[in-house]
């Protein structure tokens, strides 16, 4: 059966890459965008309008209020067995890379280190003037917008908003890991949007064994990839 095949590949793997999306946090109670949950529309505005560079320029306070709402939701969420299994894997293989599209910080909360964050992190701000990055663990924030510890200008969320570029080098580092992977996991992401779609393709082309873990597999990684249909929090600990 598929799970045994995956186990056999994982047992002999030296380099493992895991790419995660919103689905890995679904069992922690974090709403996915496409899964609804009230987070896709807030005060009548779609997330695509709220989370945009235009809104940062025109109404930074509104952007922060929306992020405060999301930070508040996520502050009460704990890592689930999928995050925990992935955190254990970092010491199981000679080479391990975790790449996430999530901004919730739950991988780090579960103990993962050196997480390659493609879309930034809700718990950090970035200066609109000097670009300094500051940790913002407290919720609610004392002031909106929070200010830069270096130059006192307004911080914006250190998150990639709709229409913005990825942090410099993030995709390149993820692609490098994908090129060298023996096993590449795609967990909880619909993998239709760049770069999520490209990374398993890159890995598959270089001969990696690609495994998708998703209750509704999207076909990531092409025809030779294996799909484990189910919840990440149930399947990953079994692997
Ligand atoms: P997405 O496109 O990554 O889709 C979510 C996927 O998760 C779907 O394919 C769904 O079938 C799958 N899924 C649902 N429950 C699952 C489970 N228990 N185990 C495994 N897979 C499961 O995510 P999206 O919500 O459409 O978001 C698009 C972008 O926004 C991504 O960058 C995403 O990471 C980001 N986002 C992040 C968070 C977060 O930080 N937790 C939340 C919402 C959105
Ligand atoms: Zn500054």
CSV table of C-alpha atoms in Angstrom, one decimal, residues 15 18-19 29 35 41 44 60 65-67 77 89 95 101 105 115 122-123 125 139 159 166 178 180 192 196 215:
chain,number,residue,atom,x,y,z
A,15,UNK,CA,17.7,14.6,2.1
A,18,UNK,CA,8.8,19.4,3.4
A,19,UNK,CA,6.7,22.1,1.8
A,29,UNK,CA,-8.0,25.6,14.1
A,35,UNK,CA,-11.7,26.9,3.4
A,41,UNK,CA,-13.8,38.5,4.3
A,44,UNK,CA,-17.0,43.4,4.3
A,60,UNK,CA,-1.8,51.1,7.3
A,65,UNK,CA,-6.4,46.0,12.6
A,66,UNK,CA,-7.0,43.1,10.2
A,67,UNK,CA,-3.7,41.5,11.1
A,77,UNK,CA,-4.0,27.9,18.4
A,89,UNK,CA,12.1,15.0,11.3
A,95,UNK,CA,19.7,16.9,5.3
A,101,UNK,CA,3.9,29.3,2.9
A,105,UNK,CA,4.5,30.6,13.3
A,115,UNK,CA,12.2,27.4,8.7
A,122,UNK,CA,2.5,37.4,11.4
A,123,UNK,CA,4.6,37.8,14.5
A,125,UNK,CA,6.9,43.7,11.6
A,139,UNK,CA,-1.3,40.5,21.2
A,159,UNK,CA,4.3,39.3,5.5
A,166,UNK,CA,8.8,36.9,-2.1
A,178,UNK,CA,14.2,20.8,-3.9
A,180,UNK,CA,18.8,17.9,-4.0
A,192,UNK,CA,-1.6,25.6,-7.8
A,196,UNK,CA,4.2,26.1,-4.3
A,215,UNK,CA,-7.5,15.2,2.1
